[in-house]
DNA sequence: GTCTATAAGACGATAGAC
DNA sequence: GTCTATCGTCTTATAGAC
């Protein structure tokens, strides 16, 4: 009988699903919902393209599943940070947000979803997900103004990550200044975690 | 001889180009670079699809042209606001940014470009455009922290517009609160100008 | 649970007429 | 300056074998 860590063993449907969702986040994050193909995702997950479609029913479902997974991870990260006691609550949450860069494509997949508000299926998912984050921040005691400032900073981070601005750090002095202003504390960590232009998805 | 305002007269190449760019901003803004087709743009501009390709050479060129036009309008709006004297400089620029919602799709086309940093052609265009805005703000006397806060707020606005969050205003109380926090002064104007879910592009 | 083969459609781009 | 017709490619999804 094959040991459970054997690489080529058959995986359970659930294992494959979450494995494919991880690949989907990276691919959708880099290329967007329409720009990424189900074949891109399949290759990144080392399975065949029809199997991806078979497991999720459609590309649309896969994207929604990826968004849901991203939001779950985001809220889980926030919850863990909220329970810690070092530093300010806002700083802890901010650090948690940056730590999530380790899940490649998470921020950008969500950002892509946020941009597709006119899409009949993705739009509602995006609005609902965003509202959940808003409500969670408010439930932690953030005032509306604090929550707004926190989210604004987050959206700027998303933009810089999406632009692959880290590639120009130290090369282009204008960008260096922006990074320094944005991440007074953990600039180094951001530069280490940020995806780069030639990162494969 | 036909008067110059005759609707069906032949337009000069330059006139058509800018007319198509206007249509492209609306379409790319709503559907994204890959999601929007050259035929979508052609229909929105009331010309044939091959003609759009003929005029711009490729869809990629058209998108870059749309981004350039968006950035030009943005900087022009900022420059005009900088020369006024009512209100704070930051408030004037903020109002100018919101006024640009009248050019349908401008903010979102730029945001889509910002998300495609990994794209070999669009990525550099996005990074360069963003850097131009950053430098302009700094040249106006904004400190790095002020410019960062201003841009962060702008990115949050982009997100709310992209999500079509205005559709839920007054219906969904969570969103109402966010809007109120974001636009203490000109909430009504934003709600009036923001694109909605069923806006045709 | 996973693959190969493939059908069906959509899209960007070219050719060529007017 | 603008259109119609069309080619070739890419992509999602289905059928069916193992």
Coordinates of C-alpha atoms (C1' of nucleotides) in Angstrom, one line a residue:
Chain A
X1 CA 0.0 0.0 0.0
X2 CA 1.3 3.4 -0.9
X3 CA 2.3 5.8 1.9
X4 CA 0.2 9.0 2.1
X5 CA 3.1 11.2 1.1
X6 CA 3.7 9.4 -2.2
X7 CA 3.7 12.2 -4.8
X8 CA 1.9 10.3 -7.5
X9 CA -0.9 8.8 -5.4
X10 CA -4.5 9.6 -6.2
X11 CA -5.8 12.5 -4.2
X12 CA -9.2 12.8 -2.8
X13 CA -11.6 15.2 -4.5
X14 CA -11.3 17.6 -1.7
X15 CA -7.5 17.6 -1.7
X16 CA -7.5 18.2 -5.4
X17 CA -10.0 21.0 -5.1
X18 CA -8.0 23.0 -2.6
X19 CA -4.8 22.3 -4.6
X20 CA -6.4 23.7 -7.7
X21 CA -7.8 26.7 -5.8
X22 CA -4.2 27.5 -4.8
X23 CA -3.1 27.4 -8.4
X24 CA -6.1 29.4 -9.5
X25 CA -5.3 32.2 -7.1
X26 CA -1.9 32.6 -8.5
X27 CA -3.1 32.4 -12.1
X28 CA -6.2 34.6 -11.8
X29 CA -4.2 37.1 -9.7
X30 CA -1.6 37.5 -12.4
X31 CA -3.9 37.4 -15.5
X32 CA -7.3 38.3 -14.3
X33 CA -10.6 36.4 -14.6
X34 CA -10.9 36.5 -18.4
X35 CA -7.2 36.6 -19.1
X36 CA -6.4 33.4 -17.2
X37 CA -7.5 30.2 -18.9
X38 CA -8.6 27.0 -17.3
X39 CA -5.7 25.4 -19.0
X40 CA -3.3 27.9 -17.2
X41 CA -4.8 26.8 -13.9
X42 CA -4.6 23.2 -14.8
X43 CA -0.9 23.4 -15.8
X44 CA -0.1 25.2 -12.6
X45 CA -1.9 22.5 -10.6
X46 CA -0.4 19.7 -12.8
X47 CA -3.7 18.3 -13.8
X48 CA -5.6 18.3 -17.2
X49 CA -7.8 21.1 -18.3
X50 CA -11.0 19.1 -18.6
X51 CA -10.5 17.9 -15.0
X52 CA -10.4 21.4 -13.7
X53 CA -13.7 22.1 -15.4
X54 CA -15.1 18.8 -14.3
X55 CA -14.3 19.5 -10.6
X56 CA -15.7 23.0 -10.5
X57 CA -18.4 22.8 -13.2
X58 CA -17.2 26.0 -15.0
X59 CA -14.5 28.6 -15.0
X60 CA -16.9 31.0 -13.3
X61 CA -17.4 28.7 -10.4
X62 CA -13.7 28.2 -10.1
X63 CA -13.2 31.9 -9.9
X64 CA -15.9 32.3 -7.3
X65 CA -14.3 29.4 -5.3
X66 CA -10.9 31.2 -5.5
X67 CA -12.5 34.4 -4.3
X68 CA -14.2 32.7 -1.4
X69 CA -11.0 30.9 -0.4
X70 CA -9.1 34.2 -0.5
X71 CA -11.7 35.9 1.6
X72 CA -11.7 33.1 4.1
X73 CA -7.9 33.2 4.5
X74 CA -8.1 37.0 4.8
X75 CA -10.6 37.0 7.6
X76 CA -8.8 34.1 9.3
X77 CA -5.6 36.1 9.2
X78 CA -7.3 39.1 10.6
X79 CA -9.0 37.1 13.4
X80 CA -5.6 35.6 14.5
X81 CA -4.1 39.1 14.4
X82 CA -6.9 40.5 16.4
X83 CA -6.3 38.0 19.2
X84 CA -2.6 39.0 19.6
X85 CA -1.6 41.7 22.0
X86 CA 1.8 43.1 20.7
X87 CA 1.6 46.4 18.9
X88 CA -1.6 48.3 17.9
X89 CA -4.6 46.5 16.6
X90 CA -4.3 48.4 13.3
X91 CA -0.6 47.5 13.0
X92 CA -1.3 43.8 13.7
X93 CA -4.0 43.7 11.1
X94 CA -1.7 45.5 8.6
X95 CA 1.0 43.0 9.2
X96 CA -1.4 40.1 8.8
X97 CA -2.5 41.6 5.4
X98 CA 1.1 41.7 4.2
X99 CA 1.8 38.2 5.5
X100 CA -0.9 37.0 3.2
X101 CA 1.3 37.8 0.3
X102 CA 2.7 34.4 0.9
X103 CA -0.5 33.0 -0.7
X104 CA 0.4 34.0 -4.2
X105 CA -2.3 35.9 -6.0
X106 CA -4.7 36.3 -3.1
X107 CA -4.8 40.1 -3.0
X108 CA -4.9 40.4 -6.7
X109 CA -7.6 37.9 -7.3
X110 CA -9.8 39.8 -4.9
X111 CA -8.8 43.1 -6.5
X112 CA -9.8 41.7 -9.9
X113 CA -13.1 40.6 -8.5
X114 CA -13.6 44.1 -7.0
X115 CA -13.1 45.5 -10.5
X116 CA -15.8 43.3 -12.1
X117 CA -18.8 44.8 -10.2
X118 CA -20.7 44.9 -13.5
X119 CA -20.5 41.1 -13.9
X120 CA -23.8 39.4 -13.0
X121 CA -22.2 36.6 -10.9
X122 CA -18.8 38.1 -9.8
X123 CA -20.2 41.5 -8.9
X124 CA -22.5 40.3 -6.1
X125 CA -19.7 38.1 -4.7
X126 CA -17.3 41.0 -4.7
X127 CA -19.7 43.4 -3.0
X128 CA -20.7 40.9 -0.4
X129 CA -17.0 40.0 0.3
X130 CA -16.0 43.6 0.7
X131 CA -19.0 44.2 3.0
X132 CA -17.9 41.3 5.2
X133 CA -14.5 42.8 5.7
X134 CA -16.0 46.2 6.4
X135 CA -18.3 44.7 9.0
X136 CA -15.5 42.7 10.6
X137 CA -13.4 45.8 11.0
X138 CA -16.3 47.7 12.5
X139 CA -17.0 44.8 14.9
X140 CA -13.4 45.1 16.1
X141 CA -14.2 48.6 17.3
X142 CA -12.8 50.5 14.3
X143 CA -14.7 53.8 13.7
X144 CA -16.0 54.2 10.2
X145 CA -13.1 56.7 9.5
X146 CA -10.5 54.3 10.8
X147 CA -11.9 51.4 8.8
X148 CA -12.0 53.6 5.7
X149 CA -8.4 54.6 6.2
X150 CA -7.3 51.1 6.8
X151 CA -9.0 49.8 3.7
X152 CA -7.7 52.7 1.6
X153 CA -4.2 51.7 2.6
X154 CA -4.9 48.1 1.7
X155 CA -6.2 49.1 -1.7
X156 CA -3.0 51.1 -2.3
X157 CA -1.0 48.0 -1.4
X158 CA -3.0 45.9 -3.8
X159 CA -2.3 48.4 -6.5
X160 CA 1.4 48.5 -5.9
X161 CA 1.6 44.7 -5.8
X162 CA -0.5 44.4 -9.0
X163 CA 1.7 46.8 -10.8
X164 CA 4.7 44.7 -9.8
X165 CA 6.2 48.0 -8.5
X166 CA 8.7 46.1 -6.4
X167 CA 10.6 45.3 -9.5
X168 CA 11.6 49.0 -9.8
X169 CA 12.7 49.4 -6.2
X170 CA 16.2 50.8 -5.9
X171 CA 16.3 51.1 -9.7
X172 CA 13.7 53.9 -10.0
X173 CA 14.0 56.4 -7.2
X174 CA 10.4 57.6 -7.5
X175 CA 9.1 54.2 -6.6
X176 CA 11.6 53.8 -3.8
X177 CA 10.2 56.9 -2.1
X178 CA 6.6 55.6 -2.4
X179 CA 7.5 52.3 -0.9
X180 CA 9.3 54.0 2.0
X181 CA 6.2 56.1 2.6
X182 CA 3.8 53.2 2.4
X183 CA 5.7 50.7 4.6
X184 CA 7.6 52.7 7.2
X185 CA 8.0 49.5 9.3
X186 CA 7.9 46.4 7.1
X187 CA 9.2 47.6 3.7
X188 CA 11.8 44.8 3.6
X189 CA 9.2 42.1 4.2
X190 CA 7.0 43.5 1.5
X191 CA 9.8 43.6 -1.0
X192 CA 10.7 40.0 -0.1
X193 CA 7.1 38.7 -0.5
X194 CA 5.9 40.7 -3.5
X195 CA 5.5 38.9 -6.7
X196 CA 7.8 40.0 -9.5
X197 CA 7.3 40.5 -13.2
X198 CA 8.9 37.3 -14.2
X199 CA 7.4 35.2 -11.5
X200 CA 5.8 32.2 -13.1
X201 CA 2.2 31.7 -12.1
Chain B
X1 CA -22.0 70.4 -49.3
X2 CA -22.8 68.9 -46.0
X3 CA -22.6 71.0 -42.9
X4 CA -19.9 69.9 -40.4
X5 CA -22.4 68.8 -37.8
X6 CA -24.1 66.3 -40.1
X7 CA -24.2 63.1 -38.1
X8 CA -23.3 60.8 -41.0
X9 CA -20.5 62.7 -42.4
X10 CA -17.1 61.1 -42.8
X11 CA -14.9 61.9 -39.9
X12 CA -11.2 62.6 -40.0
X13 CA -9.0 59.8 -38.8
X14 CA -8.1 61.9 -35.7
X15 CA -11.7 62.5 -34.8
X16 CA -12.5 58.8 -35.1
X17 CA -9.5 57.8 -33.0
X18 CA -10.6 60.0 -30.1
X19 CA -14.2 58.9 -30.5
X20 CA -13.1 55.3 -30.3
X21 CA -10.8 55.9 -27.4
X22 CA -13.8 57.3 -25.4
X23 CA -15.8 54.2 -26.2
X24 CA -12.7 52.0 -25.3
X25 CA -12.5 53.6 -21.9
X26 CA -16.1 52.7 -21.1
X27 CA -15.7 49.2 -22.4
X28 CA -12.3 48.3 -21.0
X29 CA -13.3 49.9 -17.7
X30 CA -16.3 47.7 -17.3
X31 CA -14.9 44.4 -18.7
X32 CA -11.1 44.7 -18.4
X33 CA -8.4 44.4 -21.0
X34 CA -9.0 40.8 -21.9
X35 CA -12.7 40.7 -21.2
X36 CA -13.5 43.5 -23.5
X37 CA -13.5 42.7 -27.2
X38 CA -12.6 44.9 -30.0
X39 CA -16.1 44.3 -31.2
X40 CA -17.5 45.7 -28.0
X41 CA -15.5 48.8 -28.5
X42 CA -16.5 49.0 -32.1
X43 CA -20.2 48.8 -31.3
X44 CA -19.9 51.4 -28.6
X45 CA -18.3 53.7 -31.1
X46 CA -20.7 52.7 -33.9
X47 CA -18.0 51.5 -36.3
X48 CA -17.0 48.1 -37.6
X49 CA -14.7 45.8 -35.6
X50 CA -12.0 45.6 -38.3
X51 CA -11.9 49.4 -38.5
X52 CA -11.0 49.6 -34.9
X53 CA -8.2 47.2 -35.4
X54 CA -7.1 49.0 -38.6
X55 CA -6.9 52.4 -36.8
X56 CA -5.0 51.2 -33.8
X57 CA -3.1 48.3 -35.3
X58 CA -4.0 45.9 -32.4
X59 CA -6.1 45.6 -29.4
X60 CA -3.1 46.1 -27.2
X61 CA -2.3 49.4 -28.9
X62 CA -5.8 50.5 -28.4
X63 CA -5.7 49.7 -24.7
X64 CA -2.4 51.6 -24.3
X65 CA -4.0 54.5 -26.2
X66 CA -6.9 54.4 -23.8
X67 CA -4.6 54.4 -20.8
X68 CA -2.6 57.3 -22.1
X69 CA -5.7 59.3 -22.8
X70 CA -7.0 58.5 -19.3
X71 CA -3.7 59.6 -17.7
X72 CA -3.6 62.8 -19.8
X73 CA -7.1 63.7 -18.7
X74 CA -6.3 62.9 -15.1
X75 CA -3.2 65.1 -15.0
X76 CA -5.0 67.9 -16.9
X77 CA -7.8 67.8 -14.3
X78 CA -5.3 67.9 -11.5
X79 CA -3.4 70.8 -13.1
X80 CA -6.6 72.8 -13.4
X81 CA -7.5 72.1 -9.8
X82 CA -4.1 73.1 -8.6
X83 CA -4.5 76.5 -10.1
X84 CA -7.8 77.2 -8.3
X85 CA -7.7 78.8 -4.9
X86 CA -10.9 77.9 -3.2
X87 CA -10.6 75.1 -0.6
X88 CA -7.5 73.1 0.3
X89 CA -5.2 71.9 -2.5
X90 CA -5.9 68.3 -1.4
X91 CA -9.7 68.9 -1.5
X92 CA -9.5 70.5 -4.9
X93 CA -7.6 67.6 -6.3
X94 CA -10.0 65.2 -4.7
X95 CA -12.9 66.9 -6.3
X96 CA -11.2 66.9 -9.6
X97 CA -10.7 63.1 -9.3
X98 CA -14.4 62.6 -8.7
X99 CA -15.4 65.0 -11.5
X100 CA -13.5 62.7 -13.8
X101 CA -16.2 60.1 -13.2
X102 CA -18.0 61.9 -16.0
X103 CA -15.5 60.2 -18.4
X104 CA -17.0 56.8 -18.1
X105 CA -14.5 54.1 -17.4
X106 CA -11.5 56.3 -16.9
X107 CA -10.7 55.3 -13.3
X108 CA -11.4 51.6 -14.0
X109 CA -9.4 51.4 -17.1
X110 CA -6.4 52.7 -15.2
X111 CA -7.1 50.4 -12.4
X112 CA -7.2 47.4 -14.7
X113 CA -3.9 48.5 -16.1
X114 CA -2.5 48.8 -12.6
X115 CA -3.5 45.2 -12.1
X116 CA -1.7 43.9 -15.1
X117 CA 1.8 44.6 -14.0
X118 CA 3.0 41.2 -15.1
X119 CA 2.0 42.0 -18.7
X120 CA 5.0 42.7 -20.9
X121 CA 3.5 45.8 -22.6
X122 CA 0.9 47.0 -20.2
X123 CA 3.0 46.5 -17.1
X124 CA 5.6 49.2 -18.0
X125 CA 2.8 51.6 -19.1
X126 CA 1.1 51.2 -15.8
X127 CA 4.2 51.7 -13.7
X128 CA 5.2 54.7 -15.6
X129 CA 1.8 56.3 -15.5
X130 CA 1.5 55.8 -11.8
X131 CA 5.0 57.2 -11.3
X132 CA 4.0 60.3 -13.2
X133 CA 1.0 60.9 -10.9
X134 CA 3.3 60.4 -7.9
X135 CA 5.8 62.9 -9.1
X136 CA 3.2 65.4 -10.0
X137 CA 1.8 65.3 -6.5
X138 CA 5.3 65.7 -5.0
X139 CA 5.9 68.6 -7.3
X140 CA 2.9 70.3 -5.9
X141 CA 4.4 70.2 -2.5
X142 CA 2.8 67.1 -1.1
X143 CA 5.0 65.3 1.4
X144 CA 5.5 61.6 0.6
X145 CA 3.1 60.8 3.4
X146 CA 0.5 63.2 2.1
X147 CA 0.8 61.8 -1.4
X148 CA 0.6 58.3 -0.1
X149 CA -2.6 59.1 1.8
X150 CA -4.1 60.8 -1.2
X151 CA -3.4 58.0 -3.5
X152 CA -4.7 55.4 -1.0
X153 CA -8.0 57.2 -0.9
X154 CA -8.1 57.3 -4.6
X155 CA -7.5 53.6 -4.9
X156 CA -10.3 53.0 -2.4
X157 CA -12.6 55.1 -4.6
X158 CA -11.5 53.1 -7.6
X159 CA -12.5 50.0 -5.8
X160 CA -15.9 51.2 -4.7
X161 CA -16.6 52.4 -8.3
X162 CA -15.4 49.2 -9.8
X163 CA -17.5 47.1 -7.5
X164 CA -20.6 49.1 -8.5
X165 CA -21.1 49.7 -4.8
X166 CA -23.3 52.7 -5.4
X167 CA -26.0 50.3 -6.5
X168 CA -26.4 49.1 -2.9
X169 CA -26.5 52.6 -1.3
X170 CA -29.6 53.1 0.9
X171 CA -30.5 49.4 0.3
X172 CA -27.6 47.9 2.2
X173 CA -26.8 49.9 5.3
X174 CA -23.2 48.6 5.6
X175 CA -22.3 50.2 2.3
X176 CA -24.1 53.4 3.2
X177 CA -21.9 53.8 6.1
X178 CA -18.8 53.3 4.0
X179 CA -19.9 55.8 1.5
X180 CA -20.6 58.3 4.2
X181 CA -17.2 57.8 5.7
X182 CA -15.4 58.1 2.3
X183 CA -17.1 61.1 1.0
X184 CA -18.0 63.4 3.9
X185 CA -18.5 66.3 1.5
X186 CA -19.5 65.2 -1.9
X187 CA -21.2 61.9 -1.4
X188 CA -24.2 63.0 -3.4
X189 CA -22.1 63.9 -6.4
X190 CA -20.3 60.6 -6.3
X191 CA -23.6 58.7 -6.2
X192 CA -24.9 60.7 -9.1
X193 CA -21.8 60.1 -11.3
X194 CA -20.9 56.5 -10.4
X195 CA -21.6 53.9 -13.0
X196 CA -24.2 51.3 -12.1
X197 CA -24.5 47.7 -12.6
X198 CA -26.9 47.9 -15.6
X199 CA -25.2 50.9 -17.3
X200 CA -24.5 49.9 -20.8
X201 CA -20.9 50.4 -21.8
Chain C
dG1 C1' -10.3 10.2 -9.9
dT2 C1' -8.2 11.5 -14.1
dC3 C1' -7.1 11.5 -19.0
dT4 C1' -7.4 12.0 -24.4
dA5 C1' -10.0 13.6 -28.1
dT6 C1' -12.8 16.8 -29.8
dA7 C1' -17.0 19.8 -30.7
dA8 C1' -18.7 24.5 -30.8
dG9 C1' -18.1 29.0 -30.4
dA10 C1' -15.7 33.5 -29.9
dC11 C1' -12.2 36.6 -31.1
dG12 C1' -8.3 39.3 -33.3
dA13 C1' -6.6 40.2 -37.4
dT14 C1' -6.1 40.3 -42.6
dA15 C1' -7.8 40.9 -47.5
dG16 C1' -10.0 43.4 -50.5
dA17 C1' -14.0 46.2 -52.3
dC18 C1' -16.1 50.7 -52.4
Chain D
dG1 C1' -12.3 56.5 -44.5
dT2 C1' -15.0 52.5 -43.8
dC3 C1' -17.2 48.2 -44.6
dT4 C1' -18.1 42.9 -45.5
dA5 C1' -16.2 38.5 -45.6
dT6 C1' -13.4 35.3 -43.7
dC7 C1' -9.2 32.8 -41.9
dG8 C1' -6.8 30.8 -38.1
dT9 C1' -6.4 30.4 -33.3
dC10 C1' -7.5 30.0 -28.8
dT11 C1' -10.7 28.4 -25.2
dT12 C1' -14.5 26.4 -22.6
dA13 C1' -17.0 22.6 -22.1
dT14 C1' -18.6 17.7 -23.3
dA15 C1' -18.0 12.6 -24.4
dG16 C1' -16.2 8.8 -23.2
dA17 C1' -12.2 5.6 -22.0
dC18 C1' -9.4 3.7 -18.3

